mmCIF file of C-alpha atoms in Angstrom:
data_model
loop_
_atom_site.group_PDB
_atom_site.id
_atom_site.type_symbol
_atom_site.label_atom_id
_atom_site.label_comp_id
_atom_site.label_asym_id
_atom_site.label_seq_id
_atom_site.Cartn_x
_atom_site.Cartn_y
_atom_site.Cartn_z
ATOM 1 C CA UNK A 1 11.500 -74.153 60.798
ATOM 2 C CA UNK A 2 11.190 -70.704 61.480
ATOM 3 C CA UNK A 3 11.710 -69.644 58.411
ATOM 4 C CA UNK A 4 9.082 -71.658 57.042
ATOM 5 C CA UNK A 5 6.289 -70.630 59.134
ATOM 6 C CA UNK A 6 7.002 -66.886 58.402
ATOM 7 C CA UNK A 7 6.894 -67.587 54.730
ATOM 8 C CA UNK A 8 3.455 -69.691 54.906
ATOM 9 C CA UNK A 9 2.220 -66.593 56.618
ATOM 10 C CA UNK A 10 3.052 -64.528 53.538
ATOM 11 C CA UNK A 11 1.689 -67.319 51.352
ATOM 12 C CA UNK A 12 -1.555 -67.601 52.878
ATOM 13 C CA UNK A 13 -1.943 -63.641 52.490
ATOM 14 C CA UNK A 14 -1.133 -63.824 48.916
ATOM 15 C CA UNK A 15 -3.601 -66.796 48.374
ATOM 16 C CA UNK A 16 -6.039 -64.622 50.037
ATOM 17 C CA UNK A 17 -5.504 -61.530 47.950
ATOM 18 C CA UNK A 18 -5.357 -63.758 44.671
ATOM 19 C CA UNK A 19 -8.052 -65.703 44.887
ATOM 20 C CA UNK A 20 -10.289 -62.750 46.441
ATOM 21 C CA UNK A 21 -12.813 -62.400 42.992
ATOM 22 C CA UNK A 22 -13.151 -66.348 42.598
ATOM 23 C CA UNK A 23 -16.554 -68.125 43.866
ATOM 24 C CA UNK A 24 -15.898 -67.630 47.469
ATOM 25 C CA UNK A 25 -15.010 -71.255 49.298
ATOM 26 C CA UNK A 26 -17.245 -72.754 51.892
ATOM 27 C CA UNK A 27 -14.528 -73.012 54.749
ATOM 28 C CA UNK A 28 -11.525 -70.851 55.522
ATOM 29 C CA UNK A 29 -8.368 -72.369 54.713
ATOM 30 C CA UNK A 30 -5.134 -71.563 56.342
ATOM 31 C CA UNK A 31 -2.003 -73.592 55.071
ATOM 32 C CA UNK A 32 1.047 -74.109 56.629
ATOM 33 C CA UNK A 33 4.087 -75.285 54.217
ATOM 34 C CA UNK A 34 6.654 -77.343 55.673
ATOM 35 C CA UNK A 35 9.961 -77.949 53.841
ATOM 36 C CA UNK A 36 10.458 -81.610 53.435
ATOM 37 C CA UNK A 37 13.606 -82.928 55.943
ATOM 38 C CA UNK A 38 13.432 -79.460 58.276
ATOM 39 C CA UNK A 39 11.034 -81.156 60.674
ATOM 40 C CA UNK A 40 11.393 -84.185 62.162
ATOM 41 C CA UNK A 41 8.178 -85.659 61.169
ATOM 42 C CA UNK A 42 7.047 -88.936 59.200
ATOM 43 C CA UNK A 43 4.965 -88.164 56.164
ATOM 44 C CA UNK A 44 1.831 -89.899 55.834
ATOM 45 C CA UNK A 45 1.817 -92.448 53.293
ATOM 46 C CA UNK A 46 -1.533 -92.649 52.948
ATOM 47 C CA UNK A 47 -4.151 -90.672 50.946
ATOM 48 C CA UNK A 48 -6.953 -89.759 53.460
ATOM 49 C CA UNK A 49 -10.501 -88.890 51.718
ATOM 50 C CA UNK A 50 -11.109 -85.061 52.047
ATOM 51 C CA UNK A 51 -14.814 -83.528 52.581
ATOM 52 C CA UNK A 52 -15.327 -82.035 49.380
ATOM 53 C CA UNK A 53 -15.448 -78.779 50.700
ATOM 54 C CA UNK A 54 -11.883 -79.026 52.221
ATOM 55 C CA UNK A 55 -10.894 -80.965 49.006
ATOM 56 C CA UNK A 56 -12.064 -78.028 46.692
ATOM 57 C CA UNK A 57 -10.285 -75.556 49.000
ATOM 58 C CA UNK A 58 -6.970 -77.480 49.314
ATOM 59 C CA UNK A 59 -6.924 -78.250 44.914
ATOM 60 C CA UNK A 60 -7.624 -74.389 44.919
ATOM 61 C CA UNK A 61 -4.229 -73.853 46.979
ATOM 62 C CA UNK A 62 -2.218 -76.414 45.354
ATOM 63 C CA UNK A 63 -2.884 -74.940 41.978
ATOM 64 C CA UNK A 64 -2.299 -71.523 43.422
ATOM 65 C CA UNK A 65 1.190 -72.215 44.986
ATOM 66 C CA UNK A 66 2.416 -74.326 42.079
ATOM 67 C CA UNK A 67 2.062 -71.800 39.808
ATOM 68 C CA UNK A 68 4.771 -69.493 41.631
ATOM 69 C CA UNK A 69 6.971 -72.950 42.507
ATOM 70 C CA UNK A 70 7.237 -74.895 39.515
ATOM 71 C CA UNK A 71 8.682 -77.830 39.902
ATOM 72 C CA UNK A 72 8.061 -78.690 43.255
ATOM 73 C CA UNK A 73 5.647 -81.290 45.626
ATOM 74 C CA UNK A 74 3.285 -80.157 47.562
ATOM 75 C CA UNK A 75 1.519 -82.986 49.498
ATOM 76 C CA UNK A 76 -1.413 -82.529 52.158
ATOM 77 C CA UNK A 77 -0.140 -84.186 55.377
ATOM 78 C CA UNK A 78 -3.624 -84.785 57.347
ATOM 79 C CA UNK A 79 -2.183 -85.998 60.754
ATOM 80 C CA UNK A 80 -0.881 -82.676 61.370
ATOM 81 C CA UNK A 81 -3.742 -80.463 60.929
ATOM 82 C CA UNK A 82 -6.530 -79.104 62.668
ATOM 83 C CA UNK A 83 -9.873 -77.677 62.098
ATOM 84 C CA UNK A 84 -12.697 -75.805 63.356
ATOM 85 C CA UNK A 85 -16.092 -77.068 63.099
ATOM 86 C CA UNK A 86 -19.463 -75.568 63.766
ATOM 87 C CA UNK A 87 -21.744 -78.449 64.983
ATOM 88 C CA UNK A 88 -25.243 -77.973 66.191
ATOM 89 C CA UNK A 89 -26.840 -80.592 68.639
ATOM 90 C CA UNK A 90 -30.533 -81.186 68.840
ATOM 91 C CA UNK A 91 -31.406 -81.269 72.638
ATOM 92 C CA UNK A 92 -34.968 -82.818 73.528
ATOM 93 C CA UNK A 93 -36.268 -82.751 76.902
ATOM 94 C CA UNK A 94 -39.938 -83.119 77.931
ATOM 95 C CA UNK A 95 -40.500 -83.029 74.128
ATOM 96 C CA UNK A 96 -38.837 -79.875 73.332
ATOM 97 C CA UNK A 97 -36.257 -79.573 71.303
ATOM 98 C CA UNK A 98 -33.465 -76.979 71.577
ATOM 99 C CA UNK A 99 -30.390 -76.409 69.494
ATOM 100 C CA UNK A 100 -27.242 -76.223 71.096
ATOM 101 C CA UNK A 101 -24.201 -73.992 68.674
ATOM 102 C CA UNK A 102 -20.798 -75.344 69.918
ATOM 103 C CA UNK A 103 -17.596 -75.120 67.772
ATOM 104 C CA UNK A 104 -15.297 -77.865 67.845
ATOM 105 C CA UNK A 105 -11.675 -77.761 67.934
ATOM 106 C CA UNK A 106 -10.489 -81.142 65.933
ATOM 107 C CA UNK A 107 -8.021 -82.637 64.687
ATOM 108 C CA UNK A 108 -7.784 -83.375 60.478
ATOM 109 C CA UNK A 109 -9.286 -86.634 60.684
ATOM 110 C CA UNK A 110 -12.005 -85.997 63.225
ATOM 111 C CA UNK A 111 -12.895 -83.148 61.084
ATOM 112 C CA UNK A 112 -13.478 -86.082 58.297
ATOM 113 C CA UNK A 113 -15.097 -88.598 60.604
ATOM 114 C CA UNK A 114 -17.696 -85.672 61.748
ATOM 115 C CA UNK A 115 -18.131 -84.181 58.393
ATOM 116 C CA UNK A 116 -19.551 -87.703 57.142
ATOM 117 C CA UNK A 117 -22.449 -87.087 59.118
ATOM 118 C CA UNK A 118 -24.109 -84.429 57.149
ATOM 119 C CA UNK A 119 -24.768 -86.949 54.681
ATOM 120 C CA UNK A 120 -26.524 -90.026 56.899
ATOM 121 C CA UNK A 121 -27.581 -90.258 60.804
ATOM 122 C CA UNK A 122 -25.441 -93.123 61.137
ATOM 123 C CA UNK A 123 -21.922 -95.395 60.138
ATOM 124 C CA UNK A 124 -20.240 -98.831 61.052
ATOM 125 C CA UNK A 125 -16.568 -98.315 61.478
ATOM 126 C CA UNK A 126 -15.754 -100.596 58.355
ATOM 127 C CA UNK A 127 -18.402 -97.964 56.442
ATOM 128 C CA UNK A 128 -16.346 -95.104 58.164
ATOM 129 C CA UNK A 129 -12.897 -96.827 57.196
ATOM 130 C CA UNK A 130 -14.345 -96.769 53.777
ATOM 131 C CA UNK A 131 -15.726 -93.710 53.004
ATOM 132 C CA UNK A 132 -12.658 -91.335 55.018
ATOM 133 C CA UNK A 133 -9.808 -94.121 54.132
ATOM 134 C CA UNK A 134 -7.987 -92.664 57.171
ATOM 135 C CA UNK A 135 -5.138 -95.247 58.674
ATOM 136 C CA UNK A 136 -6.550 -98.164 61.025
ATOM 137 C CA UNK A 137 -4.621 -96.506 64.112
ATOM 138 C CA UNK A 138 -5.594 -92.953 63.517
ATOM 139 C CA UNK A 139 -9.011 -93.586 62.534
ATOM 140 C CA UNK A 140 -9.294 -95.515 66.031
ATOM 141 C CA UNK A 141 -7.465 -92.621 68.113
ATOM 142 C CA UNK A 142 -10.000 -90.289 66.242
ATOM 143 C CA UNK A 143 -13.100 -92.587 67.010
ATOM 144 C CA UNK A 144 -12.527 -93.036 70.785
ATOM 145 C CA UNK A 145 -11.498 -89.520 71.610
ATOM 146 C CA UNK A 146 -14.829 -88.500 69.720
ATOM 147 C CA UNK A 147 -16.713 -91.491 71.386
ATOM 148 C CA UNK A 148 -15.277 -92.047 74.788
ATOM 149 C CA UNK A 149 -15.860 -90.682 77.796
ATOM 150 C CA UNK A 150 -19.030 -88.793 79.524
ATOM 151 C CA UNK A 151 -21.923 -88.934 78.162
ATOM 152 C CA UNK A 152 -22.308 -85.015 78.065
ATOM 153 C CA UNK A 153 -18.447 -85.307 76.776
ATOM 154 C CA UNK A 154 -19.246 -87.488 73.982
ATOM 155 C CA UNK A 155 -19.410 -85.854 70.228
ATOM 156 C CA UNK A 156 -20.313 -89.138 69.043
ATOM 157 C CA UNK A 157 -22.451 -92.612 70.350
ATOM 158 C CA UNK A 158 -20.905 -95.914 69.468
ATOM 159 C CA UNK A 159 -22.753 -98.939 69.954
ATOM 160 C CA UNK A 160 -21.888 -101.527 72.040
ATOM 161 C CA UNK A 161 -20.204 -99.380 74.508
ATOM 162 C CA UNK A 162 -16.797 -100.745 75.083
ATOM 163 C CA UNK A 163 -13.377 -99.057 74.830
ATOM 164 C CA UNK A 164 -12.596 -101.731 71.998
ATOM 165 C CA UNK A 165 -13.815 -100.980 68.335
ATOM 166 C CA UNK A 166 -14.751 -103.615 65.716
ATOM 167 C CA UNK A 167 -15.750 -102.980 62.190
ATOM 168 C CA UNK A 168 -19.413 -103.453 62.834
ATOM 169 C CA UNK A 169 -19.255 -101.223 65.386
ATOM 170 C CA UNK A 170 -22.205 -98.254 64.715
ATOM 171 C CA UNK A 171 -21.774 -94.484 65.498
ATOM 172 C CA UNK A 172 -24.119 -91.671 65.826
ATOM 173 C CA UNK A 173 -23.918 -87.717 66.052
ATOM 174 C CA UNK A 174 -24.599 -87.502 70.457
ATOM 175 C CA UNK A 175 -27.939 -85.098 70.841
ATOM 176 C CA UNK A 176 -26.954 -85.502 74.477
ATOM 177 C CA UNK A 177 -23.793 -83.417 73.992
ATOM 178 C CA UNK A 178 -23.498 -80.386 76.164
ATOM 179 C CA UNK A 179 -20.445 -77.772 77.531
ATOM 180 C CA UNK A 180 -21.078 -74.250 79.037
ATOM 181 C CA UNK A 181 -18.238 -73.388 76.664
ATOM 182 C CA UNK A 182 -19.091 -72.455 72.773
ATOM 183 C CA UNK A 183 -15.660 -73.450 71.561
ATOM 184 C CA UNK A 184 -14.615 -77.216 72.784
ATOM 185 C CA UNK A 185 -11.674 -78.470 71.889
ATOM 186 C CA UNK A 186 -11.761 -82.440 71.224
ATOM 187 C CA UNK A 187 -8.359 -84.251 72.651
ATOM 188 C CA UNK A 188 -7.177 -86.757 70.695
ATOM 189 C CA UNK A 189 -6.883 -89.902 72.148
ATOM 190 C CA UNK A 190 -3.368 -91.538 73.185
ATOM 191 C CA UNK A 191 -2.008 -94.596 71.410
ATOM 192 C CA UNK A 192 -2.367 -97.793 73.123
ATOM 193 C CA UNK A 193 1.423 -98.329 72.368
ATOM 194 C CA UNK A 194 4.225 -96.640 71.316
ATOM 195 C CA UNK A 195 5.949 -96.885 68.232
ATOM 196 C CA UNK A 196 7.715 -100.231 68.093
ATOM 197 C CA UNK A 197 11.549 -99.995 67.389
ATOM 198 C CA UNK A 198 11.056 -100.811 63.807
ATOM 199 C CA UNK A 199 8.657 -97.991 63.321
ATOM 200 C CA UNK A 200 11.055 -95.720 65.006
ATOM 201 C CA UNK A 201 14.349 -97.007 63.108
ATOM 202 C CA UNK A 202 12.291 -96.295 59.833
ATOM 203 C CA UNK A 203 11.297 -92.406 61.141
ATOM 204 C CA UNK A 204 14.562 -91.818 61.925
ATOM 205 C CA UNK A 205 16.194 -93.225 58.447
ATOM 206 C CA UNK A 206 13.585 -91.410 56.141
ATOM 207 C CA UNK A 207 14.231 -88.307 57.929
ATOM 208 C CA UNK A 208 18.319 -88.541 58.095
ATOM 209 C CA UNK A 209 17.772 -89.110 54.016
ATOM 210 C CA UNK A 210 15.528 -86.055 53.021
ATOM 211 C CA UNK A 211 18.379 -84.441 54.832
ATOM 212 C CA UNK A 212 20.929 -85.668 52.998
ATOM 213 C CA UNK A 213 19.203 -84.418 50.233
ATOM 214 C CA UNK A 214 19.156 -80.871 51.618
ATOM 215 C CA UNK A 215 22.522 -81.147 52.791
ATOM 216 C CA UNK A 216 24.453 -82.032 49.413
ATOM 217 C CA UNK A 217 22.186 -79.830 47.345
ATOM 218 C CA UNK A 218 23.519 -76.988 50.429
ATOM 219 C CA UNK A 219 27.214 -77.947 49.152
ATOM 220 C CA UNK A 220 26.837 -77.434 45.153
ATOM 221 C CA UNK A 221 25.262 -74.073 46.257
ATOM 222 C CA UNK A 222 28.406 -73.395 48.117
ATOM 223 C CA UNK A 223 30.710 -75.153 45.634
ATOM 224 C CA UNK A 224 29.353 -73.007 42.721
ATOM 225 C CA UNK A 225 29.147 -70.096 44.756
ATOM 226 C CA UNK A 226 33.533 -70.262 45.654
ATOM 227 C CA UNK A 227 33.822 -71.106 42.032
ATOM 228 C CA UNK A 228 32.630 -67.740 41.633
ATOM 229 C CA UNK A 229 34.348 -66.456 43.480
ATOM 230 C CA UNK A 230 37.483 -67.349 42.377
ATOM 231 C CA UNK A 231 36.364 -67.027 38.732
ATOM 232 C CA UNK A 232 35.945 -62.953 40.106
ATOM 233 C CA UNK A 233 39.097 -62.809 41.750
ATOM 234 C CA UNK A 234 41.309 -64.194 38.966
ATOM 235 C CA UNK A 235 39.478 -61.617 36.003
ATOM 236 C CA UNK A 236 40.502 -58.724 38.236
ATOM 237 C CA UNK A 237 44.134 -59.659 38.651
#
């Protein structure tokens, strides 16, 4: 685990230095590669929607890294990143308007949910669903943490305003938003449940086979490597 976060730092630096005289990207990207059955993690099976300017910046990595690894995967896992967002909320009081500069600490999909809202002033969850195609139980977690709460605390308004969310359910950027900190970070909300013994008994088998994988591809490299050996040893007698 170590190992690999050491060697995405590397990575990242030589993306940076490579890609230094191409059309500069509109966000800063900062990868970490994981090496599939080292972590104890479930992959995400499904393909979320990217903003394009994250999509553009991830295709520009992929290409990048695949170039030096031939022959491997590499797979964007979205409910294990984060992001930074700079968000600007219009504040109107006694007819005035001031703009308020925060930057928001989100997760992956948040950063997807919020990013939609360059593009319209408002979404129904089923448009949301739709246009991010983010799972039904993370794009809920995302929603209320970004929805719930204070109305000061609250990046986005849903209407009605229950704790419950249906697909016709409509959400708005909050004007109303307000911290006396520029950089917020945006909890994500807790699961209603736990994962259900099922759900757990498939984590635990998917991960127990990428590392059998890893393991018996370990013992050729050893078997081939005391076949050597001994290949050594017998030439010099």
């Amino acid at each position: 685990m170590f190992k690999d976060m050491s060697i995405s730092n590397s990575v990242n630096e030589k993306f940076r230095e490579v890609t230094k005289d191409m059309p500069p990207l509109s966000i800063d990207l900062n990868v970490r590669v994981l090496t599939t059955g080292y972590w104890p993690i479930s992959p995400c099976k499904v393909t979320s929607k990217l903003p394009k300017e994250a999509e553009i910046a991830f295709e520009r990595f992929k290409n990048f890294y695949l170039k030096d690894h031939s022959g491997r995967q590499l797979n964007l896992q979205p409910h294990l990143g984060q992001a930074d967002i700079n968000a600007i909320f219009y504040q109107k009081k006694d007819d005035v308007v001031t703009p308020k500069r925060h930057i928001l600490q989100v997760s992956t999909y948040q950063m997807c949910i919020l990013m939609l809202f360059n593009r319209q002033q408002s979404f129904t969850y089923k448009d949301i669903q739709t246009e991010s195609n983010i799972p039904e139980k993370e794009l809920k977690r995302a929603l209320l943490s970004l929805a719930v709460g204070r109305i000061q605390q609250r990046v986005l308004q849903k209407s009605p305003k229950t704790k419950e969310i249906a697909s016709t359910d409509e959400f708005t950027i909050n004007d109303q938003f307000s911290s006396k900190l520029i950089r917020v970070k945006i909890q994500t909300a807790i699961a209603s449940k736990s994962e259900t013994d099922p759900e757990r008994q498939e984590t635990r088998q998917r991960v127990d086979d990428d590392r059998k994988h890893e393991i018996e591809a370990a013992i050729v490299r050893i078997m081939r490597r005391e076949k050597s050996r001994n290949t050594t040893c017998s030439l010099l007698r």
